[in-house]
Amino acid sequence: MALRRAITKRLIDGYKCVRLPNTKILRHYITSSNLTDPIMGIHIQSVGLPRREEATSVKGLSVSETKKLLRMYQMEKVKARLREIPKNSVSYWEFVQICCETCGNNDEQGSQMAQSLDYAGSVVVLGDIVFLHPHQIAKSIAAMIDQTSAVSNDPRKEELAQLETTKKRIDIKARRIVQAELYCGLGFLAAQTIGLMRLTFWELSWDVMEPICFFVTSLHFLLGYYFFLRTSTEPSFEGFYQQRFKTKQKKLMESHGFDFLRYTELKSLFTPLACKSEVSTI
């Protein structure tokens, strides 16, 4: 009798999570039937607690898995927000604020998100500065390692020295040509001014020269505007000088057979920072 009650209690507890049409009928059959009956024996043996895998598949994701997916979504959202920033670095306070905004203005979750991104290598935190592009830092470190690991008697250094000497001569020649062009422009403007003065005060009158001077000034403005459209450079004396210098430098490099790609490669290998400024000026 005690055995029958224990089995009955176990069956009832096992079926609490299972939805049956009528639990009272099942309890009646269990308590009133003989346990030695083969049919009831089959039912008793087939009844058991639901497996953990089955319960998981029915219920779906667990709480920890849901938190994991939510954290991954927030992390990708922060990464997308950081990719929209045009700057290469921001302050740590701005970085934490971005993480907090993505996490629903939750300061604790924002701080944890900032630490997770730092540990994952998505950003590089150095003091109060957060670098948003770690691959650029990796390239700079690799260039520095290559520079320090280069042998002192590396033949490429001699090749670089020869290229630098050739480039200096090209730059000096290009600068002289551009300065000569600027002096010619100065002479042209001086001659134009003297001619307009002569026509205004001696040959003709101001009533005749006024529209002529206006159209000459408009022509100069149109030339400056065309220079801006052609070169995307501010139409100033410095802008005109830099543009003419680049043009003459490029032509002289082609005429002297100067390998600028090889020069850039060697420059980035031995002096990466100087190479970056060189490329920006070409």
Tab-separated table of N, CA and C in Angstrom, residues 85-92 94-95 124 128-133 136-137:
chain	number	residue	atom	x	y	z
A	85	ILE	N	31.972	57.801	-36.927
A	85	ILE	CA	32.759	58.945	-36.457
A	85	ILE	C	33.930	59.161	-37.400
A	86	PRO	N	34.073	60.353	-37.976
A	86	PRO	CA	35.172	60.584	-38.936
A	86	PRO	C	36.541	60.658	-38.280
A	87	LYS	N	36.603	60.951	-36.986
A	87	LYS	CA	37.889	61.100	-36.318
A	87	LYS	C	38.499	59.730	-36.029
A	88	ASN	N	39.828	59.727	-35.866
A	88	ASN	CA	40.541	58.487	-35.560
A	88	ASN	C	40.537	58.166	-34.075
A	89	SER	N	40.287	59.154	-33.239
A	89	SER	CA	40.307	58.929	-31.800
A	89	SER	C	39.334	59.887	-31.125
A	90	VAL	N	38.845	59.465	-29.972
A	90	VAL	CA	37.970	60.286	-29.139
A	90	VAL	C	38.426	60.133	-27.696
A	91	SER	N	37.904	60.978	-26.851
A	91	SER	CA	38.222	60.868	-25.429
A	91	SER	C	37.464	59.682	-24.822
A	92	TYR	N	37.979	59.208	-23.701
A	92	TYR	CA	37.341	58.051	-23.057
A	92	TYR	C	35.948	58.406	-22.558
A	94	GLU	N	33.807	60.517	-24.013
A	94	GLU	CA	32.903	60.443	-25.161
A	94	GLU	C	32.608	58.999	-25.548
A	95	PHE	N	33.627	58.148	-25.448
A	95	PHE	CA	33.442	56.732	-25.777
A	95	PHE	C	32.438	56.075	-24.832
A	124	VAL	N	41.192	50.650	-28.987
A	124	VAL	CA	42.418	50.653	-28.181
A	124	VAL	C	42.350	51.833	-27.227
A	128	ASP	N	43.465	58.401	-21.483
A	128	ASP	CA	42.175	59.065	-21.695
A	128	ASP	C	41.810	59.164	-23.175
A	129	ILE	N	42.552	58.474	-24.029
A	129	ILE	CA	42.309	58.511	-25.473
A	129	ILE	C	41.898	57.130	-25.941
A	130	VAL	N	40.868	57.091	-26.769
A	130	VAL	CA	40.369	55.836	-27.339
A	130	VAL	C	40.581	55.895	-28.846
A	131	PHE	N	41.392	54.990	-29.375
A	131	PHE	CA	41.641	54.906	-30.807
A	131	PHE	C	40.599	53.994	-31.428
A	132	LEU	N	39.881	54.530	-32.424
A	132	LEU	CA	38.746	53.820	-33.008
A	132	LEU	C	39.151	52.873	-34.127
A	133	HIS	N	40.386	52.962	-34.616
A	133	HIS	CA	40.833	52.112	-35.722
A	133	HIS	C	42.101	51.368	-35.290
A	136	GLN	N	45.011	50.602	-37.882
A	136	GLN	CA	46.000	51.615	-38.225
A	136	GLN	C	47.170	51.595	-37.238
A	137	ILE	N	46.852	51.378	-35.966
A	137	ILE	CA	47.922	51.285	-34.964
A	137	ILE	C	48.770	50.050	-35.227
